[in-house]
Tab-separated table of C-alpha atoms in Angstrom:
chain	number	residue	atom	x	y	z
K	1	MET	CA	129.849	87.215	106.082
K	2	ALA	CA	127.641	85.841	108.570
K	3	ASP	CA	128.313	82.945	110.800
K	4	VAL	CA	126.707	79.886	110.222
K	5	VAL	CA	126.443	78.210	113.829
K	6	LEU	CA	125.214	74.737	114.018
K	7	ARG	CA	125.060	72.078	116.767
K	8	LYS	CA	125.345	68.221	116.109
K	9	ALA	CA	122.842	66.277	118.959
K	10	GLY	CA	122.806	62.954	117.058
K	11	GLY	CA	122.072	62.783	113.480
K	12	ASP	CA	122.916	65.378	110.574
K	13	ALA	CA	122.650	68.949	111.748
K	14	ARG	CA	120.578	70.394	108.737
K	15	CYS	CA	118.725	73.427	107.967
K	16	ALA	CA	114.883	73.617	108.504
K	17	GLY	CA	114.622	73.783	104.966
K	18	GLY	CA	116.742	70.461	104.333
K	19	ALA	CA	119.918	72.726	103.488
K	20	GLN	CA	123.322	71.197	104.750
K	21	ALA	CA	125.579	73.294	106.607
K	22	GLN	CA	129.336	72.319	108.109
K	23	VAL	CA	129.445	72.358	111.740
K	24	ARG	CA	131.856	74.311	113.025
K	25	GLU	CA	133.686	74.511	116.910
K	26	GLN	CA	132.041	77.252	119.159
K	27	LYS	CA	133.767	80.605	119.225
K	28	GLN	CA	136.110	81.370	121.812
K	29	GLU	CA	133.497	83.939	122.943
K	30	ARG	CA	130.102	82.739	124.013
K	31	ARG	CA	127.198	84.269	125.488
K	32	PRO	CA	126.460	84.362	129.001
K	33	VAL	CA	123.870	81.540	128.751
K	34	GLN	CA	126.711	78.972	127.589
K	35	GLU	CA	128.851	80.199	130.910
K	36	ARG	CA	125.837	79.362	133.116
K	37	LEU	CA	125.712	75.922	131.121
K	38	GLN	CA	128.957	74.883	131.973
K	39	GLY	CA	129.245	73.167	135.448
K	40	GLN	CA	125.664	72.474	135.586
K	41	ALA	CA	125.549	69.379	137.702
K	42	ARG	CA	121.991	68.476	136.608
K	43	PRO	CA	121.321	65.675	134.893
K	44	GLN	CA	119.644	66.668	131.440
K	45	PRO	CA	116.654	64.900	130.294
K	46	GLN	CA	116.894	61.870	128.060
K	47	ALA	CA	115.541	62.877	124.491
K	48	GLN	CA	112.883	61.179	123.811
K	49	LYS	CA	112.522	58.689	120.458
K	50	ARG	CA	110.340	60.481	117.953
K	51	PRO	CA	106.810	59.111	117.923
K	52	ARG	CA	105.982	56.702	115.159
K	53	GLY	CA	102.925	57.626	112.499
K	54	ARG	CA	103.434	61.481	113.458
K	55	GLY	CA	100.442	63.396	112.125
K	56	PRO	CA	99.962	64.916	109.101
K	57	VAL	CA	99.684	68.437	110.229
K	58	GLN	CA	102.979	68.053	112.543
K	59	GLU	CA	105.018	66.779	109.823
K	60	ARG	CA	103.791	69.637	107.532
K	61	ASN	CA	104.608	72.086	110.377
K	62	ARG	CA	108.162	70.723	110.499
K	63	ARG	CA	108.387	71.651	107.176
K	64	ARG	CA	108.227	75.116	107.378
K	65	VAL	CA	111.117	77.935	107.274
K	66	ILE	CA	110.792	80.291	109.803
K	67	PHE	CA	113.726	83.371	110.287
K	68	HIS	CA	113.923	85.647	112.868
K	69	SER	CA	116.139	88.503	112.519
K	70	ASP	CA	117.183	90.856	115.449
K	71	MET	CA	119.120	93.699	114.565
K	72	ASN	CA	122.210	94.041	116.889
K	73	ALA	CA	122.490	96.622	119.319
K	74	PHE	CA	119.986	98.922	116.903
K	75	TYR	CA	119.454	102.315	118.770
K	76	ALA	CA	123.698	102.351	118.808
K	77	SER	CA	123.772	101.071	115.455
K	78	ALA	CA	121.806	103.267	113.758
K	79	GLU	CA	123.470	105.969	115.292
K	80	GLN	CA	126.661	105.161	114.195
K	81	ALA	CA	125.125	104.022	110.706
K	82	GLU	CA	123.915	108.085	110.483
K	83	ARG	CA	127.238	109.443	111.738
K	84	PRO	CA	130.198	107.758	110.446
K	85	GLU	CA	132.430	109.611	112.977
K	86	LEU	CA	130.903	107.509	115.688
K	87	ARG	CA	132.193	104.235	114.255
K	88	GLY	CA	134.302	102.244	116.168
K	89	VAL	CA	134.018	104.254	119.411
K	90	PRO	CA	132.555	103.259	122.615
K	91	LEU	CA	128.617	104.973	122.411
K	92	VAL	CA	125.585	104.550	124.327
K	93	VAL	CA	122.089	105.794	123.365
K	94	GLY	CA	121.136	107.564	126.858
K	95	GLY	CA	117.725	108.840	128.493
K	96	HIS	CA	117.770	112.578	129.582
K	97	GLU	CA	120.026	113.040	132.723
K	98	GLU	CA	117.877	115.945	133.930
K	99	ARG	CA	114.495	114.264	133.185
K	100	ARG	CA	115.568	111.594	135.099
K	101	HIS	CA	115.835	108.917	132.092
K	102	GLY	CA	119.525	108.894	132.260
K	103	ILE	CA	120.329	105.132	131.729
K	104	VAL	CA	121.838	103.222	129.040
K	105	LEU	CA	119.238	102.157	125.891
K	106	ALA	CA	121.660	101.192	124.021
K	107	LYS	CA	125.511	100.398	123.584
K	108	SER	CA	127.924	99.803	120.926
K	109	ALA	CA	130.436	96.907	120.836
K	110	GLN	CA	133.012	98.694	121.682
K	111	ALA	CA	130.984	100.182	124.801
K	112	LYS	CA	130.155	96.541	125.868
K	113	ALA	CA	133.326	95.783	125.828
K	114	ALA	CA	133.891	98.299	128.606
K	115	GLY	CA	131.673	96.259	131.061
K	116	ILE	CA	128.371	98.529	130.162
K	117	VAL	CA	125.269	96.843	130.325
K	118	THR	CA	121.681	98.136	129.287
K	119	GLY	CA	119.633	99.568	131.760
K	120	GLU	CA	122.682	101.086	134.026
K	121	ALA	CA	123.036	104.357	134.821
K	122	LEU	CA	125.142	106.973	132.834
K	123	TRP	CA	127.265	108.040	135.509
K	124	SER	CA	127.964	104.615	136.378
K	125	ALA	CA	128.828	104.012	132.426
K	126	ARG	CA	131.038	106.865	132.166
K	127	GLU	CA	133.063	105.604	135.136
K	128	LYS	CA	133.612	102.072	133.050
K	129	CYS	CA	134.758	103.947	130.317
K	130	PRO	CA	136.220	107.796	130.670
K	131	GLY	CA	135.805	108.064	126.970
K	132	LEU	CA	132.319	107.180	126.479
K	133	VAL	CA	130.002	108.796	123.923
K	134	VAL	CA	126.769	109.510	125.170
K	135	VAL	CA	123.941	110.373	122.432
K	136	PRO	CA	119.936	111.166	123.192
K	137	PRO	CA	117.831	109.106	121.229
K	138	ARG	CA	116.208	109.593	118.047
K	139	TYR	CA	113.048	107.473	117.575
K	140	ASP	CA	112.603	108.636	114.448
K	141	VAL	CA	116.074	107.705	113.086
K	142	TYR	CA	115.473	104.280	114.149
K	143	GLN	CA	111.816	103.903	112.425
K	144	LYS	CA	113.556	104.684	109.607
K	145	TYR	CA	116.433	102.140	109.764
K	146	SER	CA	113.043	100.044	111.204
K	147	ARG	CA	111.587	100.251	107.722
K	148	LEU	CA	114.800	99.803	105.712
K	149	ALA	CA	115.123	96.363	106.877
K	150	ARG	CA	112.102	95.387	106.728
K	151	ARG	CA	112.169	96.474	102.871
K	152	ILE	CA	114.716	93.910	102.354
K	153	TYR	CA	112.855	91.202	104.018
K	154	TYR	CA	109.903	91.999	101.760
K	155	GLN	CA	112.068	91.264	98.832
K	156	TYR	CA	112.310	87.778	99.823
K	157	THR	CA	108.703	87.187	101.150
K	158	ASP	CA	105.420	88.914	101.933
K	159	LEU	CA	104.997	87.252	105.545
K	160	VAL	CA	107.071	89.638	107.617
K	161	GLU	CA	105.879	89.942	111.054
K	162	PRO	CA	107.470	92.670	113.089
K	163	PHE	CA	108.289	91.965	116.602
K	164	GLY	CA	109.056	95.530	117.784
K	165	LEU	CA	111.148	98.114	115.888
K	166	ASP	CA	114.585	95.645	115.441
K	167	GLU	CA	112.958	92.347	115.219
K	168	ALA	CA	110.741	90.449	112.605
K	169	TRP	CA	109.602	86.855	111.963
K	170	LEU	CA	109.748	86.101	108.126
K	171	ASP	CA	108.304	82.841	106.600
K	172	LEU	CA	110.240	81.580	103.548
K	173	THR	CA	108.252	78.385	103.313
K	174	GLY	CA	106.441	79.019	99.821
K	175	ALA	CA	109.386	81.225	98.484
K	176	LEU	CA	111.864	78.483	98.816
K	177	ALA	CA	110.025	75.943	97.468
K	178	LEU	CA	109.477	77.636	94.243
K	179	SER	CA	113.388	78.316	94.077
K	180	SER	CA	116.226	76.205	94.220
K	181	ARG	CA	117.695	77.857	97.267
K	182	ASN	CA	118.246	76.784	100.602
K	183	ALA	CA	117.531	78.670	103.714
K	184	LEU	CA	121.178	79.167	104.859
K	185	ASP	CA	121.923	81.033	101.907
K	186	VAL	CA	118.965	83.368	101.813
K	187	ALA	CA	119.896	83.721	105.568
K	188	ARG	CA	123.743	84.693	104.427
K	189	GLU	CA	122.275	86.901	101.727
K	190	ILE	CA	119.819	88.641	104.146
K	191	SER	CA	122.609	89.545	106.992
K	192	GLN	CA	125.123	90.721	104.022
K	193	ARG	CA	122.616	93.289	102.342
K	194	VAL	CA	121.640	94.731	105.754
K	195	LYS	CA	124.982	95.231	106.654
K	196	ASP	CA	125.903	96.717	103.213
K	197	GLU	CA	122.939	98.748	102.814
K	198	LEU	CA	122.419	99.796	106.128
K	199	GLY	CA	125.571	99.419	108.248
K	200	CYS	CA	124.134	97.551	110.344
K	201	THR	CA	124.227	93.588	111.673
K	202	VAL	CA	121.477	91.152	112.184
K	203	SER	CA	121.947	87.488	113.814
K	204	ILE	CA	118.927	85.486	112.127
K	205	GLY	CA	117.727	82.654	113.731
K	206	VAL	CA	116.636	79.893	111.293
K	207	SER	CA	114.103	76.990	112.244
K	208	TRP	CA	110.328	75.844	111.374
K	209	ASN	CA	108.745	77.221	114.378
K	210	LYS	CA	108.686	81.139	115.790
K	211	ILE	CA	110.009	80.090	118.645
K	212	PHE	CA	112.832	78.320	117.851
K	213	ALA	CA	113.551	80.869	115.413
K	214	LYS	CA	113.695	83.475	117.948
K	215	PHE	CA	115.890	81.257	120.416
K	216	GLY	CA	118.328	80.957	117.199
K	217	SER	CA	118.651	84.604	116.806
K	218	ASP	CA	119.395	85.172	120.733
K	219	TYR	CA	121.960	82.060	120.414
K	220	GLU	CA	124.884	83.935	119.127
K	221	LYS	CA	125.583	87.721	118.497
K	222	PRO	CA	126.264	89.979	116.759
K	223	ASP	CA	126.454	88.747	113.387
K	224	ALA	CA	125.493	85.279	113.167
K	225	ILE	CA	123.173	82.599	111.932
K	226	THR	CA	122.194	79.608	113.888
K	227	ALA	CA	119.909	76.684	112.869
K	228	VAL	CA	117.717	75.227	114.972
K	229	THR	CA	116.897	72.007	113.191
K	230	PRO	CA	114.732	68.830	114.074
K	231	GLU	CA	117.939	67.313	114.489
K	232	ASN	CA	119.839	69.424	116.617
K	233	TYR	CA	117.172	70.983	118.924
K	234	ARG	CA	117.603	68.776	121.745
K	235	GLY	CA	121.260	69.410	122.164
K	236	LEU	CA	121.162	73.170	121.336
K	237	VAL	CA	118.074	74.121	122.744
K	238	TRP	CA	117.121	71.689	125.779
K	239	PRO	CA	119.923	72.490	127.530
K	240	ALA	CA	119.480	76.368	128.070
K	241	PRO	CA	117.899	77.707	131.228
K	242	THR	CA	114.140	78.071	131.192
K	243	ASP	CA	114.420	81.924	130.822
K	244	GLU	CA	115.732	81.702	127.131
K	245	LEU	CA	112.629	80.770	126.509
K	246	LEU	CA	110.028	83.589	124.609
K	247	TYR	CA	107.814	84.359	127.469
K	248	VAL	CA	109.411	82.945	130.565
K	249	GLY	CA	110.659	85.561	132.993
K	250	GLY	CA	112.002	86.196	136.235
K	251	ALA	CA	108.965	84.873	137.955
K	252	THR	CA	107.855	82.360	135.857
K	253	ARG	CA	111.495	81.174	136.124
K	254	ALA	CA	111.018	80.857	140.297
K	255	LYS	CA	107.586	78.871	139.915
K	256	LEU	CA	109.334	76.414	137.267
K	257	HIS	CA	112.526	76.017	139.367
K	258	SER	CA	110.646	75.487	142.582
K	259	SER	CA	109.203	72.354	140.473
K	260	GLY	CA	112.759	71.197	139.886
K	261	ILE	CA	112.437	72.341	136.546
K	262	ASP	CA	115.892	74.570	135.410
K	263	THR	CA	115.799	73.968	131.822
K	264	ILE	CA	114.090	74.437	128.319
K	265	GLY	CA	114.283	70.030	128.361
K	266	ASP	CA	112.997	69.797	131.977
K	267	LEU	CA	109.899	72.100	130.712
K	268	ALA	CA	109.700	70.039	127.473
K	269	CYS	CA	109.298	66.487	129.481
K	270	ALA	CA	107.492	67.870	132.611
K	271	SER	CA	104.056	66.525	132.976
K	272	PRO	CA	101.288	69.013	131.695
K	273	GLU	CA	99.112	68.235	134.960
K	274	LEU	CA	101.538	69.830	136.979
K	275	LEU	CA	102.547	72.708	134.932
K	276	ARG	CA	98.903	73.293	134.680
K	277	ARG	CA	99.074	73.322	138.856
K	278	ARG	CA	102.053	75.479	138.711
K	279	LEU	CA	101.423	78.133	135.927
K	280	GLY	CA	97.871	77.812	134.572
K	281	LYS	CA	97.183	77.786	131.209
K	282	VAL	CA	100.165	79.515	130.001
K	283	GLY	CA	101.966	76.214	131.243
K	284	GLY	CA	100.694	73.924	128.719
K	285	ILE	CA	101.528	76.894	126.472
K	286	LEU	CA	105.598	76.965	127.363
K	287	ARG	CA	105.516	73.486	126.882
K	288	THR	CA	104.383	73.437	123.120
K	289	PHE	CA	107.007	75.943	123.077
K	290	ALA	CA	109.801	73.936	124.665
K	291	ARG	CA	108.724	70.996	122.324
K	292	GLY	CA	109.037	72.758	119.290
K	293	GLU	CA	105.627	72.284	118.490
K	294	ASP	CA	104.088	75.859	118.090
K	295	ALA	CA	102.361	76.133	115.174
K	296	THR	CA	101.782	79.730	114.963
K	297	PRO	CA	102.081	81.355	111.784
K	298	VAL	CA	103.763	84.627	110.831
K	299	LYS	CA	101.182	87.243	110.563
K	300	PRO	CA	101.513	89.291	107.160
K	301	TYR	CA	102.645	92.793	107.527
K	302	ASP	CA	100.911	95.431	105.230
K	303	ALA	CA	103.512	98.046	104.639
K	304	ALA	CA	100.843	100.390	102.845
K	305	ARG	CA	98.702	100.494	106.042
K	306	ASN	CA	101.916	100.233	108.498
K	307	GLU	CA	100.186	97.531	110.611
K	308	VAL	CA	100.320	93.838	111.590
K	309	ASP	CA	97.168	91.867	110.544
K	310	ARG	CA	95.983	91.095	114.063
K	311	THR	CA	94.051	92.186	116.867
K	312	VAL	CA	95.538	95.246	118.911
K	313	LYS	CA	94.741	94.190	122.741
K	314	SER	CA	95.908	97.777	124.124
K	315	PHE	CA	97.110	101.132	124.361
K	316	GLY	CA	99.421	102.442	126.866
K	317	ASN	CA	101.877	105.083	127.754
K	318	GLY	CA	104.013	105.170	130.974
K	319	LEU	CA	106.495	107.923	131.749
K	320	THR	CA	109.414	108.395	134.574
K	321	ALA	CA	108.709	111.769	136.122
K	322	PRO	CA	111.206	114.540	136.161
K	323	HIS	CA	110.809	114.572	139.466
K	324	ASP	CA	109.571	112.868	142.378
K	325	ILE	CA	105.680	113.251	142.405
K	326	ALA	CA	104.342	114.068	146.482
K	327	CYS	CA	101.889	116.364	145.577
K	328	GLU	CA	98.032	116.227	144.123
K	329	ALA	CA	98.685	119.327	141.537
K	330	ASP	CA	101.834	117.220	139.697
K	331	ALA	CA	100.218	114.049	139.695
K	332	ARG	CA	97.330	115.362	138.339
K	333	ALA	CA	99.218	116.670	135.388
K	334	LEU	CA	101.122	113.344	135.052
K	335	VAL	CA	97.642	111.399	134.892
K	336	TRP	CA	96.136	113.953	132.046
K	337	LEU	CA	99.327	113.649	129.956
K	338	LEU	CA	99.106	110.157	129.569
K	339	ALA	CA	95.776	109.881	129.321
K	340	GLU	CA	95.664	112.591	126.300
K	341	SER	CA	98.488	110.395	124.600
K	342	VAL	CA	96.312	107.053	125.152
K	343	ALA	CA	92.893	108.562	124.171
K	344	GLN	CA	94.548	110.128	121.024
K	345	ARG	CA	95.716	106.731	120.039
K	346	LEU	CA	92.779	105.044	120.558
K	347	ARG	CA	90.744	107.565	118.162
K	348	GLU	CA	93.408	107.256	115.484
K	349	ALA	CA	93.032	103.683	115.483
K	350	ARG	CA	89.405	103.759	115.907
K	351	PHE	CA	88.666	102.011	118.950
K	352	ARG	CA	86.994	102.233	122.072
K	353	ALA	CA	88.030	101.378	125.603
K	354	ARG	CA	85.906	99.238	128.072
K	355	THR	CA	89.060	99.108	130.617
K	356	VAL	CA	91.366	101.605	132.204
K	357	SER	CA	94.691	100.664	134.125
K	358	ILE	CA	97.562	102.087	136.092
K	359	GLY	CA	100.778	101.543	136.921
K	360	VAL	CA	102.325	103.095	139.661
K	361	ARG	CA	106.300	103.111	140.942
K	362	ASP	CA	107.478	103.920	144.335
K	363	ALA	CA	110.048	106.463	144.288
K	364	ALA	CA	111.721	104.911	147.671
K	365	ASP	CA	112.083	101.228	146.580
K	366	LEU	CA	111.217	101.344	143.049
K	367	SER	CA	108.523	98.996	143.474
K	368	SER	CA	105.252	99.070	141.355
K	369	TYR	CA	101.963	97.562	141.206
K	370	GLY	CA	98.506	98.172	139.038
K	371	ARG	CA	95.101	98.587	139.048
K	372	GLN	CA	92.056	98.368	136.677
K	373	VAL	CA	88.570	99.410	136.363
K	374	THR	CA	85.968	98.393	134.004
K	375	LEU	CA	83.913	101.388	132.522
K	376	PRO	CA	80.319	101.632	132.147
K	377	ARG	CA	80.601	101.972	128.292
K	378	ALA	CA	83.564	101.775	126.119
K	379	THR	CA	85.001	105.205	125.490
K	380	ASN	CA	87.906	107.448	123.643
K	381	VAL	CA	86.924	110.342	125.133
K	382	THR	CA	90.522	112.196	126.934
K	383	GLY	CA	88.216	113.279	129.699
K	384	HIS	CA	86.503	110.242	130.545
K	385	ILE	CA	89.926	107.869	130.626
K	386	ALA	CA	91.760	110.183	132.649
K	387	ARG	CA	89.426	110.483	134.929
K	388	ALA	CA	89.288	106.937	135.528
K	389	ALA	CA	93.124	106.829	136.314
K	390	TRP	CA	93.043	109.863	138.393
K	391	ASN	CA	90.259	107.888	140.441
K	392	LEU	CA	92.571	104.934	140.755
K	393	LEU	CA	95.152	106.660	141.669
K	394	VAL	CA	93.815	108.796	144.276
K	395	ALA	CA	92.234	105.600	145.596
K	396	ASN	CA	95.321	103.801	146.286
K	397	GLU	CA	97.908	106.352	146.874
K	398	PRO	CA	98.410	109.712	149.613
K	399	LEU	CA	99.700	111.770	146.829
K	400	ASP	CA	101.989	113.363	149.435
K	401	GLU	CA	105.387	113.736	150.777
K	402	THR	CA	105.247	110.505	152.538
K	403	ARG	CA	105.135	107.975	149.709
K	404	PRO	CA	106.386	110.049	146.414
K	405	LEU	CA	105.928	108.498	143.066
K	406	ARG	CA	109.035	107.911	140.687
K	407	GLY	CA	106.610	107.011	137.798
K	408	LEU	CA	102.993	106.348	136.331
K	409	HIS	CA	101.614	104.191	133.533
K	410	VAL	CA	98.156	104.662	131.956
K	411	ARG	CA	96.475	101.728	129.737
K	412	ALA	CA	93.544	101.376	127.780
K	413	SER	CA	92.234	97.841	127.175
K	414	GLY	CA	89.346	96.123	126.417
K	415	LEU	CA	88.889	97.311	123.228
K	416	VAL	CA	86.108	97.647	120.536
K	417	PRO	CA	85.818	99.211	117.093
K	418	VAL	CA	84.120	102.511	116.794
K	419	ASP	CA	81.697	101.562	114.532
K	420	ALA	CA	80.444	98.378	116.499
K	421	PRO	CA	77.299	98.516	117.837
K	422	GLU	CA	76.425	99.312	121.007
K	423	GLN	CA	73.356	99.058	123.271
K	424	LEU	CA	72.312	103.264	124.080
K	425	GLU	CA	71.260	103.723	127.513
K	426	LEU	CA	68.391	106.440	129.049
K	427	PRO	CA	68.761	108.908	129.460
K	428	PHE	CA	70.756	109.959	126.324
K	429	ASP	CA	74.129	111.614	127.749
K	430	ALA	CA	74.591	114.771	124.951
K	431	ARG	CA	77.641	115.899	126.858
K	432	ARG	CA	79.473	113.076	125.760
K	433	ARG	CA	78.625	113.939	122.113
K	434	VAL	CA	80.023	117.069	122.788
K	435	LEU	CA	83.398	115.999	124.207
K	436	GLU	CA	83.986	113.557	121.212
K	437	ASP	CA	83.772	116.736	118.853
K	438	LEU	CA	85.991	118.472	121.092
K	439	ASP	CA	88.191	115.697	120.675
K	440	GLU	CA	88.145	115.559	117.185
K	441	ALA	CA	89.071	119.338	116.518
K	442	VAL	CA	91.902	119.178	118.920
K	443	ASP	CA	93.659	116.170	117.129
K	444	GLU	CA	92.922	118.006	113.900
K	445	LEU	CA	94.838	120.879	115.069
K	446	ARG	CA	97.374	118.797	116.581
K	447	ARG	CA	98.008	116.936	113.142
K	448	ARG	CA	98.449	120.114	111.434
K	449	PHE	CA	100.647	121.796	114.028
K	450	GLY	CA	102.110	119.461	116.302
K	451	ASN	CA	100.992	117.563	119.674
K	452	THR	CA	102.154	120.467	122.069
K	453	CYS	CA	100.049	123.214	119.817
K	454	ILE	CA	97.197	122.716	122.518
K	455	GLN	CA	97.375	121.778	126.016
K	456	ARG	CA	95.267	121.281	128.882
K	457	GLY	CA	95.359	123.732	131.571
K	458	THR	CA	95.452	120.511	134.028
K	459	GLU	CA	98.742	119.527	132.348
K	460	LEU	CA	100.266	122.912	132.848
K	461	LEU	CA	100.279	122.676	136.578
K	462	ASP	CA	103.764	121.035	136.670
K	463	GLU	CA	106.127	122.778	134.217
K	464	SER	CA	108.678	120.317	134.084
K	465	LEU	CA	106.365	118.464	131.671
K	466	LEU	CA	105.363	121.597	129.521
K	467	GLU	CA	108.173	120.612	126.695
K	468	LEU	CA	107.193	116.633	126.748
K	469	ASP	CA	105.235	115.269	124.184
K	470	VAL	CA	104.514	111.967	125.470
K	471	LYS	CA	102.875	110.201	121.911
K	472	ARG	CA	105.658	111.649	119.376
K	473	ASP	CA	108.391	109.694	121.908
K	474	ASN	CA	105.976	106.733	122.444
K	475	VAL	CA	107.890	103.662	121.228
K	476	VAL	CA	105.417	100.888	120.059
K	477	HIS	CA	106.729	97.687	121.668
K	478	PRO	CA	106.162	94.028	120.346
K	479	VAL	CA	102.751	93.084	120.247
K	480	GLY	CA	101.743	90.123	122.581
K	481	TYR	CA	102.706	86.819	120.977
K	482	PHE	CA	99.578	85.671	121.770
């Protein structure tokens, strides 16, 4: 049975759905955030009195019941569920070492206990744990377990919003209103079912908004349930560092720190004008998040269409090259390989893109930067996207041994539907229609025989890329919250 974690901060600790739960003491083993919180010298912001006469919309939002379910050590857990002989052993899912993708992508609890961290090199992980088992990633398996977990979620609500393969928000407001059950009981049941039926564990956050629900699922791991309520969030959320809040990364945290804002409580009580000057529009959004005032709905998920009901903002693919890119031929092969995947995904989703951008990672110091260009006309033609990306690259890189590249990313944004009206230009570009027909024919061949059944000559310039199927191995990352 998953543990229920509630922290009292004045008043009763109640679930967002109104259910009461027993407050238990902190676990002996806490997350690193708790270790950082201990010994903080700066005083915490004083809890503001709740204003009288709260508006009906805000009151209604506080009656919502939102879950955030996060599957613990997802890749490693799925591998152990598929292969019982791997249970209980230190295991990591690692990239292809010969292609220089040799880092830890996910780790089991036993590997974590040995000090292994996500993102470290496999050779380093083996030094920490000589008996370490390393398995390659199998994204088809992880997608299967992701679908199975969502199938469980659908049995409690149809309002399920995926946030990557292993995370999802659930809105149970209406479902609980029609039953006599409380939120914590449902959270426990979902947790137990995932454990029994899939062999994996989840951490679930329960709150009245999506931001605090995600904070709750991150607060205690693994296999825990944390309720962030209107009564306890000042004592539970506000003392945490700012980067524990969704969308506060390292750069944003540094900007906040320079203004004396180090905790989520500091952020919640900060001047809106100060945040606007330091962060622009996003400053006000983050303040709203910190105050628990986010009212963003859980966006419904259509299992039949396998897509979330929202606007996709971009399509992109990136790759760490099997070797340093130090000549034009290898760079051109990589650009076309990535552009081919991006354009194919655009056509499958029936979009065209107005903007093409690249991300470049330097081999010497692993620094990176991005460049973008707006096209005269929106397109999903592979050649147009590849040439735009290539022109950006040659305009910014010497493509020789003086500055070898470690990796590259190609992205298409500024999307418009393929059936959207467009202004025709004179003279008409008859070649564009020919290229579109050619891409459609290639797409049909790949649907029938696989993505590597036909390749462009440019992509054959680098033999180390021949066996790569960038589109198949593409992982769809969380769609932007906004």
